Coordinates of C-alpha atoms (C1' of nucleotides) in Angstrom, one line a residue:
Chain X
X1 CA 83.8 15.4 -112.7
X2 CA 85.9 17.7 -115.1
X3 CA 83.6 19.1 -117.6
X4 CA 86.7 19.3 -120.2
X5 CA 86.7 15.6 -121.0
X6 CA 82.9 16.1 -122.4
X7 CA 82.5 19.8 -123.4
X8 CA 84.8 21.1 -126.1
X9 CA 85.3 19.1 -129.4
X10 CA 88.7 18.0 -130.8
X11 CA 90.5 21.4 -131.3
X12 CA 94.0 21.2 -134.3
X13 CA 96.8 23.0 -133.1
X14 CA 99.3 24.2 -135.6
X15 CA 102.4 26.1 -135.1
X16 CA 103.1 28.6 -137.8
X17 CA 106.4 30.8 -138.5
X18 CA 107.4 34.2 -140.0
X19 CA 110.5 34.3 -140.6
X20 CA 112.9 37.2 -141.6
X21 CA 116.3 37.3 -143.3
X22 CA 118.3 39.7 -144.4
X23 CA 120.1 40.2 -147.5
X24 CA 121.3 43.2 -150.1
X25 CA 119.7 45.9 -147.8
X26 CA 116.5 43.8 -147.8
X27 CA 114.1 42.2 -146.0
X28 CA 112.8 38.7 -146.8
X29 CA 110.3 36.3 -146.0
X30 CA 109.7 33.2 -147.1
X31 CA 106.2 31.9 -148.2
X32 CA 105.3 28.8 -150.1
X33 CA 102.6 27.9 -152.6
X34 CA 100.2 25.2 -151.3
X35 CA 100.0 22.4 -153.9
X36 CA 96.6 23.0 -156.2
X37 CA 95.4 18.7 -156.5
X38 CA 93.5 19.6 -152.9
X39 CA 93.3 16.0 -151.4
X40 CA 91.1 17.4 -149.1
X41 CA 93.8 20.6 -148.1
X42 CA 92.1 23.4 -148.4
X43 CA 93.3 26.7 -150.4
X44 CA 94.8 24.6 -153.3
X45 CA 97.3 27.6 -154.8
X46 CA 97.5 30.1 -152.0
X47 CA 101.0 31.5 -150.5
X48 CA 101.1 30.4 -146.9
X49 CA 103.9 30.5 -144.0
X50 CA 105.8 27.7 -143.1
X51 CA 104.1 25.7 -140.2
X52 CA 102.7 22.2 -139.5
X53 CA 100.6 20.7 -136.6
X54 CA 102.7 20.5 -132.9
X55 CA 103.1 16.3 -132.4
X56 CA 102.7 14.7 -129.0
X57 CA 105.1 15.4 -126.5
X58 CA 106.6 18.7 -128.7
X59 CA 107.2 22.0 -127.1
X60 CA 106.0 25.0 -129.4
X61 CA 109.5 25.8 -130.1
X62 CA 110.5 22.4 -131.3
X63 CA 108.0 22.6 -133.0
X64 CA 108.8 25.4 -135.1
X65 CA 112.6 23.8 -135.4
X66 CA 111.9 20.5 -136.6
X67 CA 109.8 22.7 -139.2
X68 CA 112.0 25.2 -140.1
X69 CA 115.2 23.3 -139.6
X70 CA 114.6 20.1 -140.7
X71 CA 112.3 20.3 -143.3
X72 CA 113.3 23.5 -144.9
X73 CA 116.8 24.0 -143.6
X74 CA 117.0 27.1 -141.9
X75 CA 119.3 27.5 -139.1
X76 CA 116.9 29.8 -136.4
X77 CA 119.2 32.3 -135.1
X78 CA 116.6 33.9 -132.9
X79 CA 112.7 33.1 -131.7
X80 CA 110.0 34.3 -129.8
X81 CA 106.7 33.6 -129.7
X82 CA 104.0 35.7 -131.6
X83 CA 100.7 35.1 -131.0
X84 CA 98.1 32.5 -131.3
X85 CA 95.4 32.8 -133.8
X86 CA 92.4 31.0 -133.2
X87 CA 89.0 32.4 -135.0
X88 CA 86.5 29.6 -135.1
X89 CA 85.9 29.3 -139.1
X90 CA 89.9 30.5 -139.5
X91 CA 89.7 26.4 -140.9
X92 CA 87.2 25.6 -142.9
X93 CA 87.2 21.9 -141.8
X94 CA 87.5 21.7 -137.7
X95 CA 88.3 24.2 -135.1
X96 CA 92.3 25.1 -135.4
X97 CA 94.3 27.3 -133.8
X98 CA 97.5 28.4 -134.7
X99 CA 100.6 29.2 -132.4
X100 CA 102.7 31.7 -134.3
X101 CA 106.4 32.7 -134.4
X102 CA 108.4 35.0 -134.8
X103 CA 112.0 34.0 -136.5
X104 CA 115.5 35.7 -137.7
X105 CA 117.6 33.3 -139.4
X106 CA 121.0 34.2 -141.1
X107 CA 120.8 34.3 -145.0
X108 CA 121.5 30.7 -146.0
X109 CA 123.6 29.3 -148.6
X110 CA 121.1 26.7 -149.9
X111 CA 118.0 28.0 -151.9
X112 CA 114.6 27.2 -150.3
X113 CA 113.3 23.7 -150.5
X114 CA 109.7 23.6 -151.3
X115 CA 109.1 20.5 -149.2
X116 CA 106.2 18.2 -149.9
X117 CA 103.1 19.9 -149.1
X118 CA 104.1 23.1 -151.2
X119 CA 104.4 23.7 -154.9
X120 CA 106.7 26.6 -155.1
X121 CA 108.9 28.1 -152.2
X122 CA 110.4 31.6 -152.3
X123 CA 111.8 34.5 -150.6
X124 CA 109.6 37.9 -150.6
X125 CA 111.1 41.3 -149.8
X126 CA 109.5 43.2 -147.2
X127 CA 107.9 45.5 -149.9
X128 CA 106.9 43.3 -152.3
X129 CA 104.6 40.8 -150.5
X130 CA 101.9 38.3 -152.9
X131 CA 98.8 40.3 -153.4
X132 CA 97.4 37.0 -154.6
X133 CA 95.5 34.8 -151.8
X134 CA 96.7 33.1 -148.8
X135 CA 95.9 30.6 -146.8
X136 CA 94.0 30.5 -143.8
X137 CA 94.7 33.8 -141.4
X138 CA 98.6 33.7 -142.7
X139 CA 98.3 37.0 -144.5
X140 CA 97.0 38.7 -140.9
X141 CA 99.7 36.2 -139.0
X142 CA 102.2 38.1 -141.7
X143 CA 100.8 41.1 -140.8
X144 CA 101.1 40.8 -137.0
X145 CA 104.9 39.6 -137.6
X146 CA 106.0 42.8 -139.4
X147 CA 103.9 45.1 -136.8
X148 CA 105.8 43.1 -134.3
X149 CA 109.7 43.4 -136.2
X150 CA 109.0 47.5 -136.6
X151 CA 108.0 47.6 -132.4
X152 CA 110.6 45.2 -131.5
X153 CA 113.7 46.6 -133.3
X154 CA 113.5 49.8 -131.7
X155 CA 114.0 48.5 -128.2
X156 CA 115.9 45.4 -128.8
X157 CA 119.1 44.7 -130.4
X158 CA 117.2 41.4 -132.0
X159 CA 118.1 43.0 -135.4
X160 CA 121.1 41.3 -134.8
X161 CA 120.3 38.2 -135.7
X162 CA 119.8 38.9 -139.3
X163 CA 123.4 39.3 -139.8
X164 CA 126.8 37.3 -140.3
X165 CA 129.4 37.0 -137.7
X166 CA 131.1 40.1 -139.2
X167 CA 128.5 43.0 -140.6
X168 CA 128.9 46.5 -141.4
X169 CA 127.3 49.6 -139.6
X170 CA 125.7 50.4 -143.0
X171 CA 123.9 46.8 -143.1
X172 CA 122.7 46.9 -139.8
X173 CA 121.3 50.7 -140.5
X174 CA 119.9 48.9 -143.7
X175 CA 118.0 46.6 -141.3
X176 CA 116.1 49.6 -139.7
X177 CA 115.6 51.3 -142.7
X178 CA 113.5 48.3 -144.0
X179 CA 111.5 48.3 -141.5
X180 CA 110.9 51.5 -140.5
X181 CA 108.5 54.3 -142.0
X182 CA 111.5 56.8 -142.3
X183 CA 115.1 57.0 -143.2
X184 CA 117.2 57.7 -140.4
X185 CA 120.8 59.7 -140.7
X186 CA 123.5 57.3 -140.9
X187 CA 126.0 59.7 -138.7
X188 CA 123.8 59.7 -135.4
X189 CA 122.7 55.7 -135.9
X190 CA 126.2 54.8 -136.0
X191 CA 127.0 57.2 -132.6
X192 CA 123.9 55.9 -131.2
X193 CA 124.9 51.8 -131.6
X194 CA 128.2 52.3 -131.3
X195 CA 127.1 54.3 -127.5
X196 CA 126.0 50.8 -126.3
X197 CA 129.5 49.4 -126.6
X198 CA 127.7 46.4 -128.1
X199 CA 130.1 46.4 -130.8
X200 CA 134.0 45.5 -131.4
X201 CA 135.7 46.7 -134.8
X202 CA 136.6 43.2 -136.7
X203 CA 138.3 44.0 -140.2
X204 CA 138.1 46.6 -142.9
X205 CA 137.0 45.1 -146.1
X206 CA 137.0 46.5 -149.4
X207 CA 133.2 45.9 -150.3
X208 CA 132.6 47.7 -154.4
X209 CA 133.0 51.0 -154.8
X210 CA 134.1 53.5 -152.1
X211 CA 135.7 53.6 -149.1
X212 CA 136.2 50.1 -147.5
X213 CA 134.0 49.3 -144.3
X214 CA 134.5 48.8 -140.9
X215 CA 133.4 45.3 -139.8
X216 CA 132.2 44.8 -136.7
X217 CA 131.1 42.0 -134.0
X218 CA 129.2 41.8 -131.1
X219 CA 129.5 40.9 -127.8
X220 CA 126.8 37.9 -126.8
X221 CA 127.5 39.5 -122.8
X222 CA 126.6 42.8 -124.0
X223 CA 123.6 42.0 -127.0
X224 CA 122.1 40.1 -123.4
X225 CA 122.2 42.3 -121.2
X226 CA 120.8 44.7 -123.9
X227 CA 117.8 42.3 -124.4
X228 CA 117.0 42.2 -121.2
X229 CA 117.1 45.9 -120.0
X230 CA 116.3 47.1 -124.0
X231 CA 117.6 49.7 -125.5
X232 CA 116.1 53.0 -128.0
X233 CA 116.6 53.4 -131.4
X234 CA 115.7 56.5 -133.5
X235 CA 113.3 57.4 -130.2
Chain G
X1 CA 96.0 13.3 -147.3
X2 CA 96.0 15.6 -144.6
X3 CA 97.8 14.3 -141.9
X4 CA 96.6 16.3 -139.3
X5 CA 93.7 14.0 -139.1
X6 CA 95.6 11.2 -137.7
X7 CA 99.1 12.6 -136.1
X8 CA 98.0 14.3 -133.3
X9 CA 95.8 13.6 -129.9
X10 CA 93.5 15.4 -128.8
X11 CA 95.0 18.5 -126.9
X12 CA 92.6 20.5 -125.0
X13 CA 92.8 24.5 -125.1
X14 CA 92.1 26.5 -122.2
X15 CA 92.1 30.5 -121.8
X16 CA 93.0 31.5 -118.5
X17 CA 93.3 35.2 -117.7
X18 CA 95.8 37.5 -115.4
X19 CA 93.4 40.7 -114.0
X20 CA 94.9 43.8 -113.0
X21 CA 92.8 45.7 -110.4
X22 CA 93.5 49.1 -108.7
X23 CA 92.9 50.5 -105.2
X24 CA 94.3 52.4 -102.4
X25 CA 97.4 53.3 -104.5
X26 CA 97.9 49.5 -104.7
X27 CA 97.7 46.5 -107.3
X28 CA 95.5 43.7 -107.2
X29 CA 95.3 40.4 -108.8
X30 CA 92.4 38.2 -108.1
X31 CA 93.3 34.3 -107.7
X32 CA 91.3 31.3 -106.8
X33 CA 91.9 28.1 -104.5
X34 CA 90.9 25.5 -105.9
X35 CA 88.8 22.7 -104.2
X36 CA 90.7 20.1 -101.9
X37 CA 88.6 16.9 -102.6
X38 CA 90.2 16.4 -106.2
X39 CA 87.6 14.1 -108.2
X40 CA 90.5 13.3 -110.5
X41 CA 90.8 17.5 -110.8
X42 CA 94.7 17.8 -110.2
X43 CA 96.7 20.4 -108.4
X44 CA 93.9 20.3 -105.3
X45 CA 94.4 23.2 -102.8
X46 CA 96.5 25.2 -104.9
X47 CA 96.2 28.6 -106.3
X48 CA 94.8 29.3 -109.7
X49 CA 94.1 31.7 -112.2
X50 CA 90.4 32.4 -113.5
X51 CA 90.0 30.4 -117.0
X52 CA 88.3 27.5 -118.4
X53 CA 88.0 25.3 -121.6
X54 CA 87.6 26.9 -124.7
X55 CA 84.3 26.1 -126.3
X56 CA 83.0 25.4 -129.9
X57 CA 82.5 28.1 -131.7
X58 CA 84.0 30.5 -129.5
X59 CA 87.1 33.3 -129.7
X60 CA 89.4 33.2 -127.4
X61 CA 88.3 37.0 -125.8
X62 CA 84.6 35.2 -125.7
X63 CA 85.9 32.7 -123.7
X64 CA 88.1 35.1 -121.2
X65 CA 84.4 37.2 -120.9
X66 CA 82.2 34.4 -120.4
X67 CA 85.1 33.6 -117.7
X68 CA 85.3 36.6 -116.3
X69 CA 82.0 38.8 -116.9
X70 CA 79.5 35.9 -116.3
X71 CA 81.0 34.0 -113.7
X72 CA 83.0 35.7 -111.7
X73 CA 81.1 39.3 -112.0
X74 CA 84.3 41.5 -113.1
X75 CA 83.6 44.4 -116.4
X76 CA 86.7 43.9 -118.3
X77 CA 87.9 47.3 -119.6
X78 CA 90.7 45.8 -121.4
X79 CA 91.7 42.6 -122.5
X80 CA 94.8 41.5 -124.3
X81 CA 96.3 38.3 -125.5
X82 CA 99.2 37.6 -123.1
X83 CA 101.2 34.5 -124.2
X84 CA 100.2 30.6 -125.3
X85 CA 102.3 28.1 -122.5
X86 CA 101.8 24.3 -124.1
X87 CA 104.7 22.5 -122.4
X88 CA 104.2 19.1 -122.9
X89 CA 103.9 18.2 -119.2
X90 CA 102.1 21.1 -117.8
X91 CA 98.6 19.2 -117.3
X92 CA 99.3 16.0 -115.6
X93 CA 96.3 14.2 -117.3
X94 CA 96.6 15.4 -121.6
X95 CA 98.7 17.3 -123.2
X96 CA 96.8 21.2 -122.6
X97 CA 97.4 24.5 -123.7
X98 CA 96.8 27.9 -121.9
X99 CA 96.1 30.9 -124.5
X100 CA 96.7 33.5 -121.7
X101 CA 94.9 36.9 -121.4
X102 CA 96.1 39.9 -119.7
X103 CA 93.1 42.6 -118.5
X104 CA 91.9 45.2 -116.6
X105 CA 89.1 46.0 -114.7
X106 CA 87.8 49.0 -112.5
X107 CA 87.9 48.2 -108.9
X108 CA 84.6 46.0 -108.5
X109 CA 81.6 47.1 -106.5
X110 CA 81.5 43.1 -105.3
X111 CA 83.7 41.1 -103.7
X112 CA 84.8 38.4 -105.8
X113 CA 82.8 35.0 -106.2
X114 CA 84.5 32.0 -106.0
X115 CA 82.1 29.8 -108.5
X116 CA 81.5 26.5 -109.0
X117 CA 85.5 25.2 -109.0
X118 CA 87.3 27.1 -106.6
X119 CA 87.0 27.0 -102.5
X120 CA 88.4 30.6 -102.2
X121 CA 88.6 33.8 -104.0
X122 CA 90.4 36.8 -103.2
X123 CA 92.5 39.9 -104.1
X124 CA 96.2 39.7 -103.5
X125 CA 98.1 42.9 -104.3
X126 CA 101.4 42.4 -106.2
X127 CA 103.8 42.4 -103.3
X128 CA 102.0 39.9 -101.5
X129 CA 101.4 36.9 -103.8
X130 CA 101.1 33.4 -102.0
X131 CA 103.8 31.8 -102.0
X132 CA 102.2 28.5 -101.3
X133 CA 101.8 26.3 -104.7
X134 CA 100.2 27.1 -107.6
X135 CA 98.2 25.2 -110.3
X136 CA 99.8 24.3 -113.2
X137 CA 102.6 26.7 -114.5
X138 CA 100.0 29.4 -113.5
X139 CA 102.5 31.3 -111.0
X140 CA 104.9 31.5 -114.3
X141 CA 101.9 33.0 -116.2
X142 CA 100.9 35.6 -113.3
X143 CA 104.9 36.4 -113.7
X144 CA 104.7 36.8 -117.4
X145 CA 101.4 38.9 -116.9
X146 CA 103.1 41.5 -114.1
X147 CA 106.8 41.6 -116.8
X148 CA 104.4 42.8 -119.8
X149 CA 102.5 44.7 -117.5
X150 CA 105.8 46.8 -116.6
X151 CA 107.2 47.3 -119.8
X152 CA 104.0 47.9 -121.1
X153 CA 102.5 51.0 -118.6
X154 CA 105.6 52.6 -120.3
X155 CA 105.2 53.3 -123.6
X156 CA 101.0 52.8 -123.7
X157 CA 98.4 54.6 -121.8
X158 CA 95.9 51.4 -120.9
X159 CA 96.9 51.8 -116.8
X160 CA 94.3 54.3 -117.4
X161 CA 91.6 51.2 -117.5
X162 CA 92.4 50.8 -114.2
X163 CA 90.8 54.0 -112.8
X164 CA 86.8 55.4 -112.2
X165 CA 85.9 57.3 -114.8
X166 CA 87.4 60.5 -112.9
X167 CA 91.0 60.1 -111.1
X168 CA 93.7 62.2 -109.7
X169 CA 97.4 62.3 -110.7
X170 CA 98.1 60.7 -107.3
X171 CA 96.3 57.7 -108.3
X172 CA 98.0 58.1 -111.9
X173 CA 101.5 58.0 -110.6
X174 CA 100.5 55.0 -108.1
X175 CA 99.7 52.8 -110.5
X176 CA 103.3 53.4 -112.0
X177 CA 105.2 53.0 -108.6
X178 CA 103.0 49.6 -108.2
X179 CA 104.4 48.3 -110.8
X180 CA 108.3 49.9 -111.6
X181 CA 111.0 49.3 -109.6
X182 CA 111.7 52.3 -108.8
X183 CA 110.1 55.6 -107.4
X184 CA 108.9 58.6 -109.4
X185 CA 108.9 62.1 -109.5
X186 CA 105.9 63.4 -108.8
X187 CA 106.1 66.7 -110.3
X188 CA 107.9 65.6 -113.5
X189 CA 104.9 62.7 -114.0
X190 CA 102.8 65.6 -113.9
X191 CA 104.3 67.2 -116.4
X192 CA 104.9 64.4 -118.3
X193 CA 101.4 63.0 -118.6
X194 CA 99.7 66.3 -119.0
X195 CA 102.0 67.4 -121.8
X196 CA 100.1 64.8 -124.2
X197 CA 96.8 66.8 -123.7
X198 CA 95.0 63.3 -122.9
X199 CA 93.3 64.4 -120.0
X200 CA 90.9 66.7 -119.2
X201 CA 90.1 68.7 -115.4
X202 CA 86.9 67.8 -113.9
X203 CA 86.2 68.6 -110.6
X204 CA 88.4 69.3 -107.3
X205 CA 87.6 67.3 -104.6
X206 CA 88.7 67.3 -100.8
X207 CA 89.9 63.4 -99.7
X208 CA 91.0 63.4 -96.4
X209 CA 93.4 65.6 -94.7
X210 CA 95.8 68.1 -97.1
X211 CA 94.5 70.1 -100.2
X212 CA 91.7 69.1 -102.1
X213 CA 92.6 67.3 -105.5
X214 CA 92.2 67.5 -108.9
X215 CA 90.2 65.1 -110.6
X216 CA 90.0 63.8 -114.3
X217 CA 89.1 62.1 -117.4
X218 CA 90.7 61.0 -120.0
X219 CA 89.8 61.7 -123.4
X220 CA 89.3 58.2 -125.4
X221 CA 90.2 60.2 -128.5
X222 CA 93.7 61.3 -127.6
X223 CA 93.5 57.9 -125.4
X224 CA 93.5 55.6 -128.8
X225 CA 96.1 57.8 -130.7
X226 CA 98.6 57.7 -128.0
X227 CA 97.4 53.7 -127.5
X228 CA 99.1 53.1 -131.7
X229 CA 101.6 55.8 -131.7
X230 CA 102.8 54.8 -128.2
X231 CA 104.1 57.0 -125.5
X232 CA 106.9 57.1 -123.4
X233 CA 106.9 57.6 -119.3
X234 CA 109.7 57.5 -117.0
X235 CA 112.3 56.5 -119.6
Chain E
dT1 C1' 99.2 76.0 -86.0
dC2 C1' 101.0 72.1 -87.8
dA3 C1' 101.4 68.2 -90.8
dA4 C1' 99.8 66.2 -94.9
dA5 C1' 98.7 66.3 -99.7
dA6 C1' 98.8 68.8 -103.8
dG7 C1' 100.0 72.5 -107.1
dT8 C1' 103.7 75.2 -109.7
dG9 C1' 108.5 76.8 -111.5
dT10 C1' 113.6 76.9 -112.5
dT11 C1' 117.9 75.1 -113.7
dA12 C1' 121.5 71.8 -115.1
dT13 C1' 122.4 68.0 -117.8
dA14 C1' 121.7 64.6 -121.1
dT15 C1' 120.0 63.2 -125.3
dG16 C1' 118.5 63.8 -130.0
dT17 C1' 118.8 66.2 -134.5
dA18 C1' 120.7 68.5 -138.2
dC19 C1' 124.2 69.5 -140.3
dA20 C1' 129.4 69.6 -143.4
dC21 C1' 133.6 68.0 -144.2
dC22 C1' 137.2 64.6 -145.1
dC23 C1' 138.9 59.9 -146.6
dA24 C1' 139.8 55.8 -149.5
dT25 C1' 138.7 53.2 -153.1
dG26 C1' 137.2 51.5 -158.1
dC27 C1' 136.2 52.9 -162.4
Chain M
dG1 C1' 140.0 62.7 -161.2
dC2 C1' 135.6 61.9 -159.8
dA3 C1' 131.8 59.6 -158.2
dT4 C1' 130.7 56.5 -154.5
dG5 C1' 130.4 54.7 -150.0
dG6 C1' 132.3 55.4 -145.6
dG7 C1' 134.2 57.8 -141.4
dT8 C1' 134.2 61.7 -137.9
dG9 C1' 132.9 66.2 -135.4
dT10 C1' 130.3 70.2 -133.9
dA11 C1' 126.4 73.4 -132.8
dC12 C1' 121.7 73.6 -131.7
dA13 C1' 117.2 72.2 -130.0
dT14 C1' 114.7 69.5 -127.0
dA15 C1' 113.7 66.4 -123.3
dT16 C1' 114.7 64.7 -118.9
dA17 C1' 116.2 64.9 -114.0
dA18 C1' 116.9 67.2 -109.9
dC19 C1' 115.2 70.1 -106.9
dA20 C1' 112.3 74.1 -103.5
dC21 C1' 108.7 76.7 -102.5
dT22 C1' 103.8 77.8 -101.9
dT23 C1' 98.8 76.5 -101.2
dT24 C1' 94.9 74.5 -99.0
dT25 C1' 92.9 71.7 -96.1
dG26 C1' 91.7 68.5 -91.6
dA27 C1' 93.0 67.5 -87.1

DNA sequence: TCAAAAGTGTTATATGTACACCCATGC
DNA sequence: GCATGGGTGTACATATAACACTTTTGA
């Protein structure tokens, strides 16, 4: 007789998502403000990622698109699974874990919408993250995320993601930058991506000031193959 | 209202693990056949990963020890969250999730135990997996498991976990060619690894035939820098 | 005394790093 | 015409890759 049908009590699965955009040589994330009426919800006011339980029959993944699409709409450029939180009292009413994920979208037209279990909904650059509380583990899922976007960069071409069909060399090294501890030099970054043949010239723009920019593209064949071998940035 | 409490079914969370085990300049991962005579247990006869149910009350590393230390008789030197599979239809009977481990142990006094669920126990070094069915989506987990395991031996010292408290290079470098593709140089790994001052001479020792080797230890000090800052072997 | 295992050194090549200069634009 | 942002090239330092010879033992 399988002892899992009597042992272990009703366990809540959530699925929860960082997720990372790019705009004006920054780094975002968006976090939203639970309401404060409780209803029962725990940590009425505190900033907390966007996430909800997984329903019958849902993959992880859809999960975190019918989320993050639907309800906030986001279009998910890129996603990979984070990790899965589960400390026992991480909810203060049952036992919940939470699957986490990682996500780049591209930076969308629309303003967030707060949807109905949140007060306030906004975007947070990279260095300027809500001391106030959060709810739940979200502040160590957040954590975890950027951990994961500084390791990850380096060796994959994710970065990407975060950027419009046509980008510049200077947002891309903008990307890194944000992430990174250090600056790197703009001259050997640009020899360095440019080595990978990942990228095709597009346009020159005039941006502001300055010299116009080189726009460029890149090649789905090439950004694969890339992902799958990996790649070095700034060693 | 919380709607958590009524969306959902139950789904039941178990933590299965992939162990890593070192010996005669090979690697070993332990699997278990489970019992033919079902008693509504699916997937009889096939092969299977050691894991179980999470229980109340109880971290996910808990659960992979009481697993792994209590029943089956294995010291874990390290342990790491692998991945969290949840497709809908993996477990024929409810919707289950596996919150995956990854570990390593030193090379057991014992032979294995099989335990209560399983018919058979044994050791099956990386080239030599069965090919016969597997449980679940386990055989995609043991693949995850040995993937992470390559990329990861590259830029982290932990194959150390997999060696007695004194080793030679030999053994070192084996681990490596276990696992990459490809073969090393010998004298270059040498080099290499003893460049980042981690390990300390011991003894010499004769083995069999040739000259006698050079035994060491590893200094957990240098061990856990090199563990955050990350290394880099073999390119 | 020979073969197996292990230790050590040198050199060519590739890669990374640190630079300085020029170009095209908006103000 | 000058400050700003962007493009390109070169010399140097460092890391990796390829490779050969010697040492010490057991059989």
């Amino acid at each position: 007789m399988s002892s899992r049908i009597t042992l272990p009590k009703k366990i809540f699965v959530s699925v929860d998502s960082v997720i990372f955009g790019y705009r004006d040589r920054q780094l975002f994330v968006p976090l939203f403000r639970r309401r404060v009426q409780g209803g029962g919800e725990p940590f009425p006011d505190c900033w907390s990622l966007p996430g909800g339980p997984l329903l019958d029959g849902e993959t992880f993944e859809a999960a975190c698109r019918r989320k993050l699409e639907e309800d906030i709409g986001l279009k998910i450029e890129y996603l990979e699974q984070l990790y899965t939180f589960g400390a026992p009292e991480r909810d203060p009413r049952d036992r919940a874990i939470s699957v986490s994920y990682f996500a780049f979208i591209r930076w969308p037209e629309n303003p967030l919408v707060a949807g109905r279990d949140a007060r306030e909904a906004r975007w947070f650059p990279l260095d300027a993250i809500p001391t106030g509380p959060f709810a739940f583990d979200h502040r160590e899922i957040l954590d975890t995320a950027i951990q994961r976007l500084r390791g990850k960069l380096l060796y994959q071409p994710i970065g990407l993601n975060l950027l419009d069909d046509e980008f510049s060399m200077a947002d891309l090294l903008a990307i890194y930058e944000a992430v990174l501890p250090r600056k790197l030099d703009r001259r050997n970054f640009s020899k360095k991506i440019l080595s990978f043949k990942l990228l095709t010239p597009s346009r020159v723009v005039a941006r502001a000031r300055g010299r116009p920019t080189q726009l460029f593209r890149f090649d789905r064949k090439i950004y694969q193959s890339l992902q799958r071998e990996g790649f070095s940035i700034g060693t």
